[in-house]
Amino acid sequence: MELGSINLVVEDPDAALITYLKLFGTNNVPEVIKLKGLSDTVDTVDGYYLKTKPVNLGIFKPRESTGRMGEFLQKNGEGIHHIDLHLGQDEFEQTYSKFKSNGQPVSEKLVYIGKFSEAIFWLEESGEQGLPIKFATKAYHGLKMWKDTVYLDTPQRFETISITEEYPRPRVTLGTIMITVKEWEKQQRIWSNIITQPMLDVGNLSTLEQGEVDDGRGNIFVPVKYRFPGSGAINLYCALNKDAPINKVMARQGKNVMYHNICGYVTRDRVHQYWKQLEEAGFAMVDPKPLLNSNTGNGNYFFFIHPISTHGVLCEVVSAYIMDEGRGAVYDWSDTETYMVPPEIH
Amino acid sequence: MEKFANIELRLNKSAKKGDKESLFSLFSAAERFKHTEVLTNADEGASIKVVLEGLGEVDLKLGDDMEKGQQKTIMTLFWYNEKSKPIEIKRNAEAGESVIVNMWASIR
């Protein structure tokens, strides 16, 4: 299983495409697929699918105000609507059967996306995880449960588009979705069950020991990470202090669980340059500059971009690191250009 | 004191004399992200007197070095802790009211 994509609903997909190309840099988005009339029997959407490694970004406008995405847009405005989890076909079919037999609220039938030979089903927001999750597979043979599948000749049209604008950025990757929760113990159990892997406690990224994190913005929380083989990750944050801004945001939307923000990673020695590029491009930067995280020896710079400039999505950027099984977080110097001590010293 | 920046912002909420508010609580995100031009160079950590005309004032530390001519916002001038500092309100004010915010830097 992989975190395949993070998907937004927006009012104007063309404007959102430009925003996210400016954010990630056209050099970091090797392919953009334009989708017209993509249906899953509940919503029909138009938009774009950006190949932002390791996790893709979907930008969709629902045609109607009914349906999962349509109702979300009408009620909450633009923002993160769902994630796609990608599975091999056998695991996909087994997962659907397991959820259904457990009584979890999944799509009544699988949906076969004809023009891509892909199959999907939804784990609905009404489930105990409280958020919509789409499961998807690339079919490599006919579905065993074809009798429980709706075959759709969809999308109406798709094309890989060439981007003529150029917004050069340092290497930026999209890797993590942050989910804020209130019922801490319960949500850990639920997500471990959905993702079929144990959580990884990360208060201290270096030692992987559990601990509280103070983000310097009024939130004190214990993060839990689920990391996928392809480097995508889901983080659950439960604020321990009642007046935490992340709790206030959930309260404003009347939610106990929400997709809170996306997180990208940038080449370590170019964090400040990237921040400045984004400020000059008109993004609503939340702080005066990137903040150095000294919490328990973290050593990463990070910064936020306010949803007001990113179609309702809070965006976080962290200096790049990779997770090493034995050593925890290892700083990623793979494409660094500026240094006093060469990274090869190790 | 030298004029550092000025901007006109609209109050997000009503405030009463004696209330303790902050730049966060008084102004919506849309207002806090309005651009203002930096009028004089100033260093990170410099004390800026932020005067909400007729409403209150607070001294806040600059979050980074600033250069004359830069376009900044309330958000990019000050760190979270500074923006959250309490401002004692000196008169009753209504939501939607425009407030001129003058910022002054100490001359070294």
PDB file of N, CA, C and O in Angstrom, chain A residues 34-75:
ATOM      1  N   LYS A  34      -4.679  16.441 -17.604  1.00  0.00           N
ATOM      2  CA  LYS A  34      -5.941  17.192 -17.541  1.00  0.00           C
ATOM      3  C   LYS A  34      -7.083  16.193 -17.669  1.00  0.00           C
ATOM      4  O   LYS A  34      -7.089  15.353 -18.587  1.00  0.00           O
ATOM      5  N   LEU A  35      -8.007  16.266 -16.746  1.00  0.00           N
ATOM      6  CA  LEU A  35      -9.118  15.310 -16.718  1.00  0.00           C
ATOM      7  C   LEU A  35     -10.434  16.043 -16.943  1.00  0.00           C
ATOM      8  O   LEU A  35     -10.699  17.066 -16.308  1.00  0.00           O
ATOM      9  N   LYS A  36     -11.231  15.500 -17.836  1.00  0.00           N
ATOM     10  CA  LYS A  36     -12.556  16.077 -18.074  1.00  0.00           C
ATOM     11  C   LYS A  36     -13.599  14.994 -17.848  1.00  0.00           C
ATOM     12  O   LYS A  36     -13.526  13.921 -18.456  1.00  0.00           O
ATOM     13  N   GLY A  37     -14.519  15.279 -16.941  1.00  0.00           N
ATOM     14  CA  GLY A  37     -15.629  14.361 -16.718  1.00  0.00           C
ATOM     15  C   GLY A  37     -15.213  13.024 -16.132  1.00  0.00           C
ATOM     16  O   GLY A  37     -15.622  11.975 -16.616  1.00  0.00           O
ATOM     17  N   LEU A  38     -14.419  13.068 -15.081  1.00  0.00           N
ATOM     18  CA  LEU A  38     -14.045  11.836 -14.376  1.00  0.00           C
ATOM     19  C   LEU A  38     -15.162  11.504 -13.392  1.00  0.00           C
ATOM     20  O   LEU A  38     -15.476  12.308 -12.508  1.00  0.00           O
ATOM     21  N   SER A  39     -15.748  10.319 -13.540  1.00  0.00           N
ATOM     22  CA  SER A  39     -16.897   9.958 -12.711  1.00  0.00           C
ATOM     23  C   SER A  39     -16.583   8.758 -11.828  1.00  0.00           C
ATOM     24  O   SER A  39     -15.802   7.880 -12.203  1.00  0.00           O
ATOM     25  N   ASP A  40     -17.194   8.757 -10.646  1.00  0.00           N
ATOM     26  CA  ASP A  40     -17.115   7.557  -9.788  1.00  0.00           C
ATOM     27  C   ASP A  40     -18.520   7.126  -9.379  1.00  0.00           C
ATOM     28  O   ASP A  40     -18.694   6.468  -8.369  1.00  0.00           O
ATOM     29  N   THR A  41     -19.487   7.523 -10.130  1.00  0.00           N
ATOM     30  CA  THR A  41     -20.935   7.305  -9.961  1.00  0.00           C
ATOM     31  C   THR A  41     -21.569   8.295  -8.974  1.00  0.00           C
ATOM     32  O   THR A  41     -22.777   8.474  -8.984  1.00  0.00           O
ATOM     33  N   VAL A  42     -20.763   8.899  -8.099  1.00  0.00           N
ATOM     34  CA  VAL A  42     -21.312   9.857  -7.122  1.00  0.00           C
ATOM     35  C   VAL A  42     -20.978  11.290  -7.529  1.00  0.00           C
ATOM     36  O   VAL A  42     -21.833  12.167  -7.506  1.00  0.00           O
ATOM     37  N   ASP A  43     -19.709  11.541  -7.850  1.00  0.00           N
ATOM     38  CA  ASP A  43     -19.270  12.844  -8.326  1.00  0.00           C
ATOM     39  C   ASP A  43     -18.784  12.716  -9.767  1.00  0.00           C
ATOM     40  O   ASP A  43     -18.209  11.682 -10.140  1.00  0.00           O
ATOM     41  N   THR A  44     -18.980  13.760 -10.541  1.00  0.00           N
ATOM     42  CA  THR A  44     -18.271  13.905 -11.814  1.00  0.00           C
ATOM     43  C   THR A  44     -17.434  15.163 -11.682  1.00  0.00           C
ATOM     44  O   THR A  44     -17.954  16.224 -11.321  1.00  0.00           O
ATOM     45  N   VAL A  45     -16.136  15.008 -11.925  1.00  0.00           N
ATOM     46  CA  VAL A  45     -15.235  16.139 -11.677  1.00  0.00           C
ATOM     47  C   VAL A  45     -14.411  16.454 -12.920  1.00  0.00           C
ATOM     48  O   VAL A  45     -14.201  15.609 -13.794  1.00  0.00           O
ATOM     49  N   ASP A  46     -13.943  17.700 -12.962  1.00  0.00           N
ATOM     50  CA  ASP A  46     -12.962  18.140 -13.949  1.00  0.00           C
ATOM     51  C   ASP A  46     -11.751  18.640 -13.171  1.00  0.00           C
ATOM     52  O   ASP A  46     -11.896  19.128 -12.045  1.00  0.00           O
ATOM     53  N   GLY A  47     -10.592  18.537 -13.769  1.00  0.00           N
ATOM     54  CA  GLY A  47      -9.432  19.064 -13.052  1.00  0.00           C
ATOM     55  C   GLY A  47      -8.118  18.539 -13.563  1.00  0.00           C
ATOM     56  O   GLY A  47      -7.980  18.217 -14.757  1.00  0.00           O
ATOM     57  N   TYR A  48      -7.172  18.451 -12.652  1.00  0.00           N
ATOM     58  CA  TYR A  48      -5.803  18.087 -13.027  1.00  0.00           C
ATOM     59  C   TYR A  48      -5.226  17.099 -12.017  1.00  0.00           C
ATOM     60  O   TYR A  48      -5.598  17.093 -10.837  1.00  0.00           O
ATOM     61  N   TYR A  49      -4.298  16.289 -12.518  1.00  0.00           N
ATOM     62  CA  TYR A  49      -3.574  15.348 -11.665  1.00  0.00           C
ATOM     63  C   TYR A  49      -2.087  15.621 -11.865  1.00  0.00           C
ATOM     64  O   TYR A  49      -1.559  15.436 -12.958  1.00  0.00           O
ATOM     65  N   LEU A  50      -1.458  16.118 -10.814  1.00  0.00           N
ATOM     66  CA  LEU A  50      -0.054  16.523 -10.907  1.00  0.00           C
ATOM     67  C   LEU A  50       0.839  15.412 -10.359  1.00  0.00           C
ATOM     68  O   LEU A  50       0.622  14.940  -9.231  1.00  0.00           O
ATOM     69  N   LYS A  51       1.833  15.023 -11.152  1.00  0.00           N
ATOM     70  CA  LYS A  51       2.753  13.980 -10.700  1.00  0.00           C
ATOM     71  C   LYS A  51       3.849  14.631  -9.862  1.00  0.00           C
ATOM     72  O   LYS A  51       4.931  14.957 -10.348  1.00  0.00           O
ATOM     73  N   THR A  52       3.501  14.856  -8.615  1.00  0.00           N
ATOM     74  CA  THR A  52       4.436  15.444  -7.661  1.00  0.00           C
ATOM     75  C   THR A  52       4.975  14.323  -6.794  1.00  0.00           C
ATOM     76  O   THR A  52       4.288  13.848  -5.917  1.00  0.00           O
ATOM     77  N   LYS A  53       6.174  13.913  -7.030  1.00  0.00           N
ATOM     78  CA  LYS A  53       6.710  12.741  -6.336  1.00  0.00           C
ATOM     79  C   LYS A  53       7.020  13.040  -4.871  1.00  0.00           C
ATOM     80  O   LYS A  53       7.397  14.160  -4.563  1.00  0.00           O
ATOM     81  N   PRO A  54       6.936  12.028  -3.969  1.00  0.00           N
ATOM     82  CA  PRO A  54       6.442  10.677  -4.209  1.00  0.00           C
ATOM     83  C   PRO A  54       4.922  10.574  -4.190  1.00  0.00           C
ATOM     84  O   PRO A  54       4.362   9.564  -4.570  1.00  0.00           O
ATOM     85  N   VAL A  55       4.260  11.644  -3.726  1.00  0.00           N
ATOM     86  CA  VAL A  55       2.797  11.621  -3.638  1.00  0.00           C
ATOM     87  C   VAL A  55       2.246  12.589  -4.680  1.00  0.00           C
ATOM     88  O   VAL A  55       2.740  13.718  -4.810  1.00  0.00           O
ATOM     89  N   ASN A  56       1.246  12.150  -5.427  1.00  0.00           N
ATOM     90  CA  ASN A  56       0.648  12.996  -6.460  1.00  0.00           C
ATOM     91  C   ASN A  56      -0.378  13.951  -5.848  1.00  0.00           C
ATOM     92  O   ASN A  56      -0.841  13.749  -4.724  1.00  0.00           O
ATOM     93  N   LEU A  57      -0.725  14.967  -6.634  1.00  0.00           N
ATOM     94  CA  LEU A  57      -1.702  15.954  -6.169  1.00  0.00           C
ATOM     95  C   LEU A  57      -2.850  16.030  -7.169  1.00  0.00           C
ATOM     96  O   LEU A  57      -2.631  16.319  -8.350  1.00  0.00           O
ATOM     97  N   GLY A  58      -4.054  15.773  -6.691  1.00  0.00           N
ATOM     98  CA  GLY A  58      -5.249  15.910  -7.522  1.00  0.00           C
ATOM     99  C   GLY A  58      -5.917  17.246  -7.237  1.00  0.00           C
ATOM    100  O   GLY A  58      -6.021  17.665  -6.085  1.00  0.00           O
ATOM    101  N   ILE A  59      -6.350  17.900  -8.307  1.00  0.00           N
ATOM    102  CA  ILE A  59      -7.057  19.193  -8.178  1.00  0.00           C
ATOM    103  C   ILE A  59      -8.373  19.042  -8.934  1.00  0.00           C
ATOM    104  O   ILE A  59      -8.359  18.891 -10.148  1.00  0.00           O
ATOM    105  N   PHE A  60      -9.471  19.052  -8.220  1.00  0.00           N
ATOM    106  CA  PHE A  60     -10.744  18.715  -8.847  1.00  0.00           C
ATOM    107  C   PHE A  60     -11.839  19.727  -8.545  1.00  0.00           C
ATOM    108  O   PHE A  60     -11.928  20.244  -7.434  1.00  0.00           O
ATOM    109  N   LYS A  61     -12.672  19.944  -9.552  1.00  0.00           N
ATOM    110  CA  LYS A  61     -13.893  20.720  -9.335  1.00  0.00           C
ATOM    111  C   LYS A  61     -15.084  19.822  -9.634  1.00  0.00           C
ATOM    112  O   LYS A  61     -15.244  19.356 -10.776  1.00  0.00           O
ATOM    113  N   PRO A  62     -15.905  19.560  -8.618  1.00  0.00           N
ATOM    114  CA  PRO A  62     -17.099  18.761  -8.870  1.00  0.00           C
ATOM    115  C   PRO A  62     -18.110  19.546  -9.699  1.00  0.00           C
ATOM    116  O   PRO A  62     -18.237  20.760  -9.531  1.00  0.00           O
ATOM    117  N   ARG A  63     -18.793  18.844 -10.593  1.00  0.00           N
ATOM    118  CA  ARG A  63     -19.758  19.548 -11.458  1.00  0.00           C
ATOM    119  C   ARG A  63     -21.052  19.894 -10.732  1.00  0.00           C
ATOM    120  O   ARG A  63     -21.739  20.831 -11.093  1.00  0.00           O
ATOM    121  N   GLU A  64     -21.398  19.104  -9.723  1.00  0.00           N
ATOM    122  CA  GLU A  64     -22.634  19.325  -8.986  1.00  0.00           C
ATOM    123  C   GLU A  64     -22.322  19.597  -7.518  1.00  0.00           C
ATOM    124  O   GLU A  64     -21.245  19.249  -7.031  1.00  0.00           O
ATOM    125  N   SER A  65     -23.289  20.189  -6.834  1.00  0.00           N
ATOM    126  CA  SER A  65     -23.105  20.443  -5.406  1.00  0.00           C
ATOM    127  C   SER A  65     -23.594  19.278  -4.555  1.00  0.00           C
ATOM    128  O   SER A  65     -23.670  19.361  -3.339  1.00  0.00           O
ATOM    129  N   THR A  66     -23.937  18.193  -5.222  1.00  0.00           N
ATOM    130  CA  THR A  66     -24.267  16.966  -4.501  1.00  0.00           C
ATOM    131  C   THR A  66     -23.047  16.053  -4.600  1.00  0.00           C
ATOM    132  O   THR A  66     -22.092  16.360  -5.283  1.00  0.00           O
ATOM    133  N   GLY A  67     -23.092  14.915  -3.945  1.00  0.00           N
ATOM    134  CA  GLY A  67     -21.947  14.005  -3.993  1.00  0.00           C
ATOM    135  C   GLY A  67     -20.937  14.350  -2.920  1.00  0.00           C
ATOM    136  O   GLY A  67     -21.037  15.381  -2.247  1.00  0.00           O
ATOM    137  N   ARG A  68     -19.935  13.479  -2.784  1.00  0.00           N
ATOM    138  CA  ARG A  68     -18.947  13.676  -1.708  1.00  0.00           C
ATOM    139  C   ARG A  68     -18.219  15.002  -1.868  1.00  0.00           C
ATOM    140  O   ARG A  68     -18.122  15.800  -0.942  1.00  0.00           O
ATOM    141  N   MET A  69     -17.642  15.189  -3.047  1.00  0.00           N
ATOM    142  CA  MET A  69     -16.822  16.389  -3.259  1.00  0.00           C
ATOM    143  C   MET A  69     -17.684  17.638  -3.400  1.00  0.00           C
ATOM    144  O   MET A  69     -17.335  18.715  -2.922  1.00  0.00           O
ATOM    145  N   GLY A  70     -18.809  17.488  -4.074  1.00  0.00           N
ATOM    146  CA  GLY A  70     -19.701  18.631  -4.281  1.00  0.00           C
ATOM    147  C   GLY A  70     -20.230  19.188  -2.971  1.00  0.00           C
ATOM    148  O   GLY A  70     -20.220  20.403  -2.738  1.00  0.00           O
ATOM    149  N   GLU A  71     -20.650  18.300  -2.098  1.00  0.00           N
ATOM    150  CA  GLU A  71     -21.167  18.743  -0.798  1.00  0.00           C
ATOM    151  C   GLU A  71     -20.066  19.363   0.047  1.00  0.00           C
ATOM    152  O   GLU A  71     -20.283  20.347   0.750  1.00  0.00           O
ATOM    153  N   PHE A  72     -18.871  18.770  -0.038  1.00  0.00           N
ATOM    154  CA  PHE A  72     -17.736  19.302   0.729  1.00  0.00           C
ATOM    155  C   PHE A  72     -17.441  20.735   0.305  1.00  0.00           C
ATOM    156  O   PHE A  72     -17.263  21.625   1.136  1.00  0.00           O
ATOM    157  N   LEU A  73     -17.403  20.934  -1.015  1.00  0.00           N
ATOM    158  CA  LEU A  73     -17.072  22.266  -1.536  1.00  0.00           C
ATOM    159  C   LEU A  73     -18.111  23.285  -1.103  1.00  0.00           C
ATOM    160  O   LEU A  73     -17.786  24.405  -0.713  1.00  0.00           O
ATOM    161  N   GLN A  74     -19.356  22.863  -1.164  1.00  0.00           N
ATOM    162  CA  GLN A  74     -20.424  23.786  -0.794  1.00  0.00           C
ATOM    163  C   GLN A  74     -20.386  24.122   0.703  1.00  0.00           C
ATOM    164  O   GLN A  74     -20.583  25.263   1.100  1.00  0.00           O
ATOM    165  N   LYS A  75     -20.083  23.120   1.514  1.00  0.00           N
ATOM    166  CA  LYS A  75     -20.120  23.306   2.967  1.00  0.00           C
ATOM    167  C   LYS A  75     -18.852  23.970   3.507  1.00  0.00           C
ATOM    168  O   LYS A  75     -18.912  24.874   4.333  1.00  0.00           O
TER     169      LYS A  75
END
